[in-house]
Coordinates of C-alpha atoms in Angstrom, one line a residue:
S1 CA 0.0 0.0 0.0
L2 CA 1.3 3.5 -0.9
C3 CA 0.8 6.9 0.5
G4 CA 1.4 10.2 -1.1
G5 CA 0.8 13.7 0.2
G6 CA -2.4 14.9 -1.6
A7 CA -3.6 11.3 -2.4
P8 CA -3.6 9.2 0.8
S9 CA -3.2 6.0 -1.3
L10 CA -1.9 5.3 -4.8
S11 CA -2.3 2.4 -7.1
Y12 CA 0.8 0.6 -8.4
Q13 CA 0.2 2.1 -11.8
E14 CA -0.1 5.6 -10.3
L15 CA 3.2 5.0 -8.5
K16 CA 4.8 3.7 -11.7
D17 CA 3.7 6.9 -13.5
L18 CA 5.0 9.1 -10.7
K19 CA 8.4 7.4 -10.8
K20 CA 8.8 8.7 -14.3
T21 CA 8.9 12.2 -12.6
N22 CA 11.3 13.4 -10.0
I23 CA 9.9 11.7 -6.9
L24 CA 11.5 10.1 -4.0
H25 CA 10.1 6.8 -3.0
I26 CA 10.8 5.7 0.6
D27 CA 10.0 2.2 1.6
V28 CA 9.5 2.1 5.4
R29 CA 9.4 -1.7 5.8
E30 CA 12.0 -3.3 8.0
R31 CA 15.3 -4.5 6.3
W32 CA 14.4 -8.1 6.9
E33 CA 11.2 -7.6 5.0
I34 CA 13.1 -6.2 2.0
E35 CA 15.5 -9.2 2.1
R36 CA 12.6 -11.7 2.3
F37 CA 10.1 -10.0 -0.1
G38 CA 12.3 -7.9 -2.3
R39 CA 13.2 -4.4 -2.9
I40 CA 10.9 -2.1 -5.0
P41 CA 13.0 -0.7 -7.8
A42 CA 14.2 2.9 -7.5
S43 CA 13.0 3.1 -3.8
I44 CA 15.2 3.7 -0.7
N45 CA 14.6 1.8 2.4
I46 CA 14.4 3.8 5.6
P47 CA 12.7 1.6 8.3
L48 CA 9.9 3.5 10.0
G49 CA 11.8 3.5 13.3
E50 CA 14.6 5.4 11.6
L51 CA 12.6 7.8 9.6
V52 CA 12.2 10.7 12.0
E53 CA 15.9 10.8 12.6
A54 CA 16.7 10.3 8.9
L55 CA 14.5 13.3 7.9
Q56 CA 16.4 15.5 10.3
M57 CA 19.9 14.4 9.3
D58 CA 22.5 16.7 7.8
P59 CA 22.1 16.2 4.0
T60 CA 25.7 15.0 3.7
D61 CA 25.1 12.2 6.4
F62 CA 21.8 11.3 4.7
K63 CA 23.5 10.9 1.3
E64 CA 26.2 8.8 2.9
Q65 CA 23.8 6.5 4.8
Y66 CA 21.1 6.1 2.2
N67 CA 23.1 6.7 -1.1
Q68 CA 20.4 9.2 -2.2
K69 CA 20.1 13.0 -2.1
M70 CA 18.2 14.1 1.0
P71 CA 14.7 15.4 0.1
S72 CA 13.9 19.1 0.7
K73 CA 10.7 19.9 2.6
S74 CA 9.0 20.6 -0.6
D75 CA 10.2 17.6 -2.7
P76 CA 7.5 15.0 -3.8
V77 CA 7.9 12.0 -1.6
V78 CA 5.9 8.7 -1.6
F79 CA 6.0 6.3 1.3
S80 CA 5.2 2.6 1.1
C81 CA 5.0 -0.4 3.4
L82 CA 3.4 -3.8 3.4
A83 CA -0.3 -3.0 4.4
G84 CA -0.5 0.8 4.5
T85 CA -0.3 1.4 8.3
R86 CA 3.4 2.3 8.5
S87 CA 3.3 4.5 5.4
K88 CA 0.4 6.5 6.9
Q89 CA 2.5 6.9 10.1
A90 CA 5.5 7.9 7.9
L91 CA 3.4 10.6 6.2
S92 CA 2.3 12.0 9.5
F93 CA 5.9 12.0 10.8
A94 CA 7.1 13.8 7.7
T95 CA 4.3 16.3 7.9
S96 CA 5.0 17.0 11.5
L97 CA 8.6 17.8 10.5
G98 CA 7.5 20.4 8.1
F99 CA 7.4 18.4 4.8
S100 CA 4.7 19.4 2.5

């Protein structure tokens, strides 16, 4: 299940279309889930428990740890997880940190 800012949930096709644009896709599943079930192409894995800290990192540290440019507060970001619960939490964490 996928969560985006304006649209609380997206279909797989909508996500595929969004990925053609400049969007950051953050998968908030645990690392063992990624290992067991596979990585979503062009996504970065930041487990939900690390997200608040990650979104407040120094951009250089973020790039070093996640091998991806840190999103700015206005960049389009999509969160995903297995069932939709964690991605909704991720969305509210990001919003509370000032991400639009």
